[in-house]
CSV table of C-alpha atoms and ligand atoms in Angstrom, one decimal:
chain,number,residue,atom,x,y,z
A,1,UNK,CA,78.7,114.9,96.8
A,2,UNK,CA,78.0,115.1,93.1
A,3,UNK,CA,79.4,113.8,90.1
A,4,UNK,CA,83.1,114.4,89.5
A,5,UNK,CA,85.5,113.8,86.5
A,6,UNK,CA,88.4,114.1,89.0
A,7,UNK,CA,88.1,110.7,90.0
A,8,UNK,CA,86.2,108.2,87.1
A,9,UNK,CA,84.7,105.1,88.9
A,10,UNK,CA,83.6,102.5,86.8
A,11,UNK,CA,82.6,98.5,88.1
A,12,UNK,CA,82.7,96.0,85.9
A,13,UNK,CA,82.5,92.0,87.3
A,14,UNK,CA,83.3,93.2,90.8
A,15,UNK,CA,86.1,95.5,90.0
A,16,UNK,CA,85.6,99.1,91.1
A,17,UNK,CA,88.2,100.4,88.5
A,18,UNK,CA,88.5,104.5,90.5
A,19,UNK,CA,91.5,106.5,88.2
A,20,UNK,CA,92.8,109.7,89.2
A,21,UNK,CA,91.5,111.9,86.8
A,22,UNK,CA,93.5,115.6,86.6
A,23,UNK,CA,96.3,114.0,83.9
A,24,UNK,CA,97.8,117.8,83.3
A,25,UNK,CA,98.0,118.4,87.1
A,26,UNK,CA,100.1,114.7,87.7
A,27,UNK,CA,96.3,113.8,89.4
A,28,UNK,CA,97.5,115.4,92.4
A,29,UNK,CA,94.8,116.1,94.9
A,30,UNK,CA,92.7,119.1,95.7
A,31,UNK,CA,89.5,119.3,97.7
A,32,UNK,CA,86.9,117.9,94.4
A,33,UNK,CA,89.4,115.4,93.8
A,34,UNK,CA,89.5,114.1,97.7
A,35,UNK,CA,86.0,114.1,98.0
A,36,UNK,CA,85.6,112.1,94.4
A,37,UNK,CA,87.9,109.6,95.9
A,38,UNK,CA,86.4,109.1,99.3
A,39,UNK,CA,82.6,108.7,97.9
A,40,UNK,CA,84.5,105.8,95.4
A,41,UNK,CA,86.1,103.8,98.6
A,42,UNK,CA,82.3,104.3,100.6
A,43,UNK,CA,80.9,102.9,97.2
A,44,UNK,CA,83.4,100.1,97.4
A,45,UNK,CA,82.0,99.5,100.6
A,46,UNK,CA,78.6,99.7,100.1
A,47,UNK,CA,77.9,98.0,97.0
A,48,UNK,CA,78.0,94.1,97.7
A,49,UNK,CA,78.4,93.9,93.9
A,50,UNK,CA,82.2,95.5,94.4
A,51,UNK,CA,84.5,92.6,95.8
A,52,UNK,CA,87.9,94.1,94.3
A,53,UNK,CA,88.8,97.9,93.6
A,54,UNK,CA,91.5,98.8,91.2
A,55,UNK,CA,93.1,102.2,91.8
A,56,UNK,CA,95.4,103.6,89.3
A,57,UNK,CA,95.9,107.3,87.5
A,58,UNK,CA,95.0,109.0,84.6
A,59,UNK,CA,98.3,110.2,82.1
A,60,UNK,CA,102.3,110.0,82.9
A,61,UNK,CA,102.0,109.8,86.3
A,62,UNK,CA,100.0,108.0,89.4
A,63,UNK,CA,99.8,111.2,91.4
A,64,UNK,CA,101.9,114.5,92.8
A,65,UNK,CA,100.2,114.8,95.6
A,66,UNK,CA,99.0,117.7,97.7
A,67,UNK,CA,98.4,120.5,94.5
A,68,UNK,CA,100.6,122.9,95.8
A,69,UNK,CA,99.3,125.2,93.1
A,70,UNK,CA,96.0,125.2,95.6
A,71,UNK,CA,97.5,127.5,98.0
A,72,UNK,CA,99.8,129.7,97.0
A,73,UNK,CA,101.7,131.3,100.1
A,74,UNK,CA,102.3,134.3,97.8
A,75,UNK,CA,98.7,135.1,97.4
A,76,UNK,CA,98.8,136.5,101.5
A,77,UNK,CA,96.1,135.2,103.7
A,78,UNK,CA,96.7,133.4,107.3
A,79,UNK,CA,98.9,130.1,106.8
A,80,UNK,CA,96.4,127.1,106.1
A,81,UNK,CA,95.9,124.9,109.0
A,82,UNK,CA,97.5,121.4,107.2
A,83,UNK,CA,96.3,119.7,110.0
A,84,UNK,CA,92.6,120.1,109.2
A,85,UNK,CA,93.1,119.6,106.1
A,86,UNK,CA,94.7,116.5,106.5
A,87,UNK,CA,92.3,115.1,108.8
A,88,UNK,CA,89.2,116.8,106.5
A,89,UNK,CA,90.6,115.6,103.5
A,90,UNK,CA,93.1,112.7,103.6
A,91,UNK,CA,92.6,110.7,106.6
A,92,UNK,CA,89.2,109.7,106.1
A,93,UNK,CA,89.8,107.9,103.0
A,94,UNK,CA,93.2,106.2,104.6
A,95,UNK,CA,91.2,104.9,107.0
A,96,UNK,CA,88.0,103.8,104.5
A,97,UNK,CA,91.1,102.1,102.7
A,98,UNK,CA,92.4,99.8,105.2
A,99,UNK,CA,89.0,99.3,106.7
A,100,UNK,CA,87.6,98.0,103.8
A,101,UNK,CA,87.3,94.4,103.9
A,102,UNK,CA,87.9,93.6,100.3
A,103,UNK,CA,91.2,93.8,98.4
A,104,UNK,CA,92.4,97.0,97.1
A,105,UNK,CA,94.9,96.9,94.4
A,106,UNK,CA,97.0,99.9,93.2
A,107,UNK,CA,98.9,99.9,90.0
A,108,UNK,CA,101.0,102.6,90.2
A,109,UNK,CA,101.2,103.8,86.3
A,110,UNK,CA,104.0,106.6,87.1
A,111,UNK,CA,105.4,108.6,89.5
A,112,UNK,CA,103.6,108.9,92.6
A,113,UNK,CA,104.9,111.5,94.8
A,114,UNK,CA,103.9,112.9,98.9
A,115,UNK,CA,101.3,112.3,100.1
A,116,UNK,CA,100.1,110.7,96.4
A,117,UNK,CA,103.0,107.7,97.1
A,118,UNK,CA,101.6,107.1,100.4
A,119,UNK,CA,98.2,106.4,99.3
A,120,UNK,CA,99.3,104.0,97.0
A,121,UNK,CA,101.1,102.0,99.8
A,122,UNK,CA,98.1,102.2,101.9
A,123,UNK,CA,96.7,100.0,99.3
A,124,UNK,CA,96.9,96.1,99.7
A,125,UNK,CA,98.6,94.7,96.8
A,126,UNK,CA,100.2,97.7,95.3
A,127,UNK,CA,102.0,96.8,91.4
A,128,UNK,CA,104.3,99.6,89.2
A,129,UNK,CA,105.5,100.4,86.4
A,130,UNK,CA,109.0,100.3,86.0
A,131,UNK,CA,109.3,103.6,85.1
A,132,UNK,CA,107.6,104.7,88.2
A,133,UNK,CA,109.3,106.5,90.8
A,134,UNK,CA,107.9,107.0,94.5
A,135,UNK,CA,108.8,110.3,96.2
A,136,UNK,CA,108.6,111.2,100.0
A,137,UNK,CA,108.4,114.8,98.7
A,138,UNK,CA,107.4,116.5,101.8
A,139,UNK,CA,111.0,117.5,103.1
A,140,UNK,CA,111.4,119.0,100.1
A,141,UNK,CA,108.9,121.8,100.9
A,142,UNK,CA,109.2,121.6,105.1
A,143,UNK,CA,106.7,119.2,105.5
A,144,UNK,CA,106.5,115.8,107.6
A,145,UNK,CA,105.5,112.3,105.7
A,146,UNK,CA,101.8,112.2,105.6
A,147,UNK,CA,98.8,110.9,104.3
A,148,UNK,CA,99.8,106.9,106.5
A,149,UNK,CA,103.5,107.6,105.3
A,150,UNK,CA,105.8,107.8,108.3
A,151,UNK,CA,104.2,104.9,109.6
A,152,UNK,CA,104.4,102.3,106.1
A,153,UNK,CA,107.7,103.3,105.7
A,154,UNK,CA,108.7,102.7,109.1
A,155,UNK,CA,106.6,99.5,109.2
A,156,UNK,CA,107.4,98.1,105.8
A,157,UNK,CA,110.9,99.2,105.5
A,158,UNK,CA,112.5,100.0,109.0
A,159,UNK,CA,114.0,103.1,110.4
A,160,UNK,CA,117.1,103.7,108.5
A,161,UNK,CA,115.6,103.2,105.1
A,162,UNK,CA,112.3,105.0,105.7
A,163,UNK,CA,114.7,108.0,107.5
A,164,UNK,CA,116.6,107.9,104.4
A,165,UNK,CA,113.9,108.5,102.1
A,166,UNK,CA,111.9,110.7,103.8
A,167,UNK,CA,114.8,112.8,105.0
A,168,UNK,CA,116.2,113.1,101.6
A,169,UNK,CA,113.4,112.8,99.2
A,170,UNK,CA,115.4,111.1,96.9
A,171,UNK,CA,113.2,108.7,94.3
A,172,UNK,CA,112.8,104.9,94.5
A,173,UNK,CA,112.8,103.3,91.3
A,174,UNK,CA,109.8,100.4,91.3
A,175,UNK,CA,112.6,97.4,90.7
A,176,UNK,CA,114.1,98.5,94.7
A,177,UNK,CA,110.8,99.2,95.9
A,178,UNK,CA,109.8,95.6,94.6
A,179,UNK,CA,113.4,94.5,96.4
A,180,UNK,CA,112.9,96.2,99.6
A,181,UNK,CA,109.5,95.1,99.7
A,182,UNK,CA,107.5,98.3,99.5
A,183,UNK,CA,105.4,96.9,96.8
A,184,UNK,CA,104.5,93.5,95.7
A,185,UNK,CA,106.0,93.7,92.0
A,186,UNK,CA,107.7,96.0,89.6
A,187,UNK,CA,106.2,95.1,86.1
A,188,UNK,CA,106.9,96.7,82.3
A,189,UNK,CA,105.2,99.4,81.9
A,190,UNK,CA,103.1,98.2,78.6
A,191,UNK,CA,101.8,95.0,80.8
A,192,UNK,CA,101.1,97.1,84.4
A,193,UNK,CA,97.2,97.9,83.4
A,194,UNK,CA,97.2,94.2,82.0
A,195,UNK,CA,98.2,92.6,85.0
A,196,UNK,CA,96.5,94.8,87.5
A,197,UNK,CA,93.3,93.7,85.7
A,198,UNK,CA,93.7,90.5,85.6
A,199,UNK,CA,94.8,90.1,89.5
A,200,UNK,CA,91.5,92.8,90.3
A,201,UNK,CA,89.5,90.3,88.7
A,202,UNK,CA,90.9,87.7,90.2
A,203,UNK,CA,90.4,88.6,93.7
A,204,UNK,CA,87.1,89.7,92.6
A,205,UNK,CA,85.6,86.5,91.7
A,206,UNK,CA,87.2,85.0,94.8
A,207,UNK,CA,85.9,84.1,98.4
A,208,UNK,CA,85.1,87.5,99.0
A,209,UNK,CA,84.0,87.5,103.0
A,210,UNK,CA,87.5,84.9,103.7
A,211,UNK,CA,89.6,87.8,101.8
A,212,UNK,CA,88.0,90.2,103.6
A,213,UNK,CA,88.5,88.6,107.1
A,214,UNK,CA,92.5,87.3,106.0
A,215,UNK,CA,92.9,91.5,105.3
A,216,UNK,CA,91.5,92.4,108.8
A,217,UNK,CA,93.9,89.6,110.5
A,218,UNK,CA,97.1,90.4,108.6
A,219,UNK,CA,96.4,94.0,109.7
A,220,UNK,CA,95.7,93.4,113.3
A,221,UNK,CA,99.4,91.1,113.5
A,222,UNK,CA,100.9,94.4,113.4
A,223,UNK,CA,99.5,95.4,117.1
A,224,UNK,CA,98.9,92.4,118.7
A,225,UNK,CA,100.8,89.6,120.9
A,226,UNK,CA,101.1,86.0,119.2
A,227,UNK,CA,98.0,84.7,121.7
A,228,UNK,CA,95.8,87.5,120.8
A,229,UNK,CA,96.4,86.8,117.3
A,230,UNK,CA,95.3,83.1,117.4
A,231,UNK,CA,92.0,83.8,119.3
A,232,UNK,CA,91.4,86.7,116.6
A,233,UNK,CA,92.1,83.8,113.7
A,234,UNK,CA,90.2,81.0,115.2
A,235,UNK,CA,86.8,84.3,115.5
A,236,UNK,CA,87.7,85.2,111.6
A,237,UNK,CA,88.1,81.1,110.9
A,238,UNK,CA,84.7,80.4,112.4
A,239,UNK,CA,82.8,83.3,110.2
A,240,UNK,CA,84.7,82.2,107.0
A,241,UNK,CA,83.5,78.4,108.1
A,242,UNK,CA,80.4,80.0,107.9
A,243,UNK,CA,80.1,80.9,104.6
A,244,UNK,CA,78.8,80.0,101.4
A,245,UNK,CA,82.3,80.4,99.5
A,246,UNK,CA,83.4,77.7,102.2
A,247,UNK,CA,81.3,75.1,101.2
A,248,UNK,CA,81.4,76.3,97.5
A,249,UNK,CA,85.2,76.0,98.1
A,250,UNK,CA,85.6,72.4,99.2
A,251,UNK,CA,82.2,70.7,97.2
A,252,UNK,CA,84.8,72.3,94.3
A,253,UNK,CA,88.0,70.5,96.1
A,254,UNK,CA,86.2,66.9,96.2
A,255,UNK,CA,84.1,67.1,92.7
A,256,UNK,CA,87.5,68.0,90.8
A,257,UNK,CA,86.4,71.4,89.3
A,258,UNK,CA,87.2,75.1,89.7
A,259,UNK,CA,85.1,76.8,92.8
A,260,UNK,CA,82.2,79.6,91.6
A,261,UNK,CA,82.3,82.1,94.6
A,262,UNK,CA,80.0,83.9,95.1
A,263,UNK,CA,81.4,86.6,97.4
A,264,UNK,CA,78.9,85.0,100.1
B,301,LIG,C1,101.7,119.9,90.2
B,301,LIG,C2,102.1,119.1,91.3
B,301,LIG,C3,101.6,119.4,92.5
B,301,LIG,C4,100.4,121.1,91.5
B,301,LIG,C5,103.1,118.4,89.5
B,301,LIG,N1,100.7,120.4,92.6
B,301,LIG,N2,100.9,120.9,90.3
B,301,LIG,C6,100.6,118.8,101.6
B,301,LIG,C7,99.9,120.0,102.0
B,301,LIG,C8,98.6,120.1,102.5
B,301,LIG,C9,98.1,119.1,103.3
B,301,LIG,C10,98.6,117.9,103.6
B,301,LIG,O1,99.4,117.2,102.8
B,301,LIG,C11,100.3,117.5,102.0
B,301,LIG,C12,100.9,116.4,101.4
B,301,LIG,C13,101.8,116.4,100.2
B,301,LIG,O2,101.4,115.7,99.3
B,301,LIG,S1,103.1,117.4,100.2
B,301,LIG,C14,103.9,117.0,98.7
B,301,LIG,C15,103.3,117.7,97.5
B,301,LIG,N3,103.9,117.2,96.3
B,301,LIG,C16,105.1,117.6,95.9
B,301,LIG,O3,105.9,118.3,96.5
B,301,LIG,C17,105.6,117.1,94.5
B,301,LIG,C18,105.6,118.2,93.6
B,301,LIG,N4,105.9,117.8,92.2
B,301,LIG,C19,107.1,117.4,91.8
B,301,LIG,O4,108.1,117.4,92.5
B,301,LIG,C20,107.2,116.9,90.4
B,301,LIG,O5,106.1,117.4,89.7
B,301,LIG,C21,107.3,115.4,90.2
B,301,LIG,C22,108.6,114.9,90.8
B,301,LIG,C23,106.1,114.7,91.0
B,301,LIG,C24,107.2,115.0,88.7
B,301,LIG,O6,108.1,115.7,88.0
B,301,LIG,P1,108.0,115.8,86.4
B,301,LIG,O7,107.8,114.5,85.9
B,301,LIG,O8,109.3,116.6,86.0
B,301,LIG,O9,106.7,116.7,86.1
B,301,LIG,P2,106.5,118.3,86.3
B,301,LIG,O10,107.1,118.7,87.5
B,301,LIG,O11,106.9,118.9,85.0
B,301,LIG,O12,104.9,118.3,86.5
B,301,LIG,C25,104.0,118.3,85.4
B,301,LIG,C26,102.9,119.3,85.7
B,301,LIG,O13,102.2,118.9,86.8
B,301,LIG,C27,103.5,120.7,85.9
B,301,LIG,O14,102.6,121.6,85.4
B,301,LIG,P3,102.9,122.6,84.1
B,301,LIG,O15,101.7,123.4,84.0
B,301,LIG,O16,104.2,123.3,84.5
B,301,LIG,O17,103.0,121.6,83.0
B,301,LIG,C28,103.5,120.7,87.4
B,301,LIG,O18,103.5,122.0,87.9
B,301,LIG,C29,102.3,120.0,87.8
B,301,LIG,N5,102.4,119.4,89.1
B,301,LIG,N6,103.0,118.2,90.8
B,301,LIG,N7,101.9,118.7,93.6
């Protein structure tokens, strides 16, 4: 796959920091910049040394999307099959997303927009600016909510607001998609990278293989009947028993003193 400045990838004390990287283009997506982003989130999952990844955007904005400027209709040509690309481009790195089994938190620096907004809240812990607007931009050009999006709005939000904003495309301001509880906080824009760093490391110096495993179960609550659910937590509860971290966690509890996981 290469090296890319599309994407820059950085890890530093278990944070894979990955930041869109095409500032004058609002970081929106074309095929370098897809492929730059997957081979971070495969990194993320192969390194053992990653336990957290931090995903944010380069410039004003968090990311515009599909580059529309990619494909320009006027140029002539048979109509690009969206479908491959989607399932070429986008889905593979939705689905390395929500199956990697460490947190993934997205501070959202500025406005993220199609199919860039629904990345974002295919992350875990997802934090904005205030200034940040998210866009379901797709009707605007004849498309269909992509990229995870007609299902997290539907899940997080509910028919009539996700119908609302994907049929309009009208922007939500960070404070409502805080209220409505799209995303886990608005925050001032001068404290966003701040406070995203500080909860990336956080989660990164924390139980790593238990985080992993409360991810996985918090996931599968969305599919599955209350009884299947408590046999799935008492399978995750015996492998988190299992662990280093465990014992790490409650030696810690009884001598009085802050745990030192170890991500084992
Ligand atoms: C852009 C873009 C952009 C290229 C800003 N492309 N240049 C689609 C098709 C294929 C496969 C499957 O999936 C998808 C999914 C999708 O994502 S469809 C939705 C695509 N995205 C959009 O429709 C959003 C288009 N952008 C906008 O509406 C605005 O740029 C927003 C509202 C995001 C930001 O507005 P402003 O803050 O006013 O910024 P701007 O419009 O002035 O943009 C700054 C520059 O970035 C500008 O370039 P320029 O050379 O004029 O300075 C834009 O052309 C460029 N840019 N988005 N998606």
């Amino acid at each position: 796959m290469g090296h890319s400045d599309t994407v820059l990838v950085a890890r530093e004390n278990g944070v894979l920091r990955v930041t869109l990287n095409r500032p004058e283009k609002l970081n929106s997506f074309n095929e370098e910049m897809h492929l730059a982003l997957c081979a971070a989130f495969r990194r993320a999952h192969d390194e053992p040394e990653v336990r957290a990844v931090l995903l944010t955007g380069a410039g004003r904005g968090f990311s515009a999307g599909q580059d529309l400027g990619d494909r320009d209709p006027r140029k002539g040509g048979p109509a690009p099959d969206l479908g491959h690309t989607l399932e070429t481009f986008y889905n593979p790195t939705l689905r390395l997303i929500r199956a990697l089994e460490k947190p993934v938190i997205c501070a959202v620096n500025g406005v993220a927009a199609g199919a860039g907004a629904n990345i974002a809240l295919t992350c875990d812990i997802v934090l904005a600016a205030e200034s940040a607007r998210f866009i379901q931009a797709f009707s605007r050009i004849g498309l269909i909510p992509d990229a995870g999006g007609s299902w997290s709005l539907t899940r997080i939000l509910g028919e009539p607001r996700a119908k609302a904003l994907a049929l309009t495309a009208e922007p939500l301001d960070a404070a409502t998609a805080a209220a409505w509880g799209l995303i886990w906080k608005a925050v001032p824009d001068a404290e966003l990278m701040g406070e995203a760093e500080a909860l990336a490391a956080r989660l990164a110096a924390g139980p790593t293989i238990g985080l992993g495993l409360t991810k996985r179960l918090i996931q599968a609550a969305g599919t599955q009947s209350f009884d299947a659910q408590l046999d799935l937590e008492r399978d995750c509860q015996r492998e988190a028993g299992r662990t280093a971290d465990y014992s790490e966690g409650v030696t810690a509890f009884l001598e009085k003193r802050t745990p030192e996981f170890r991500g084992q």
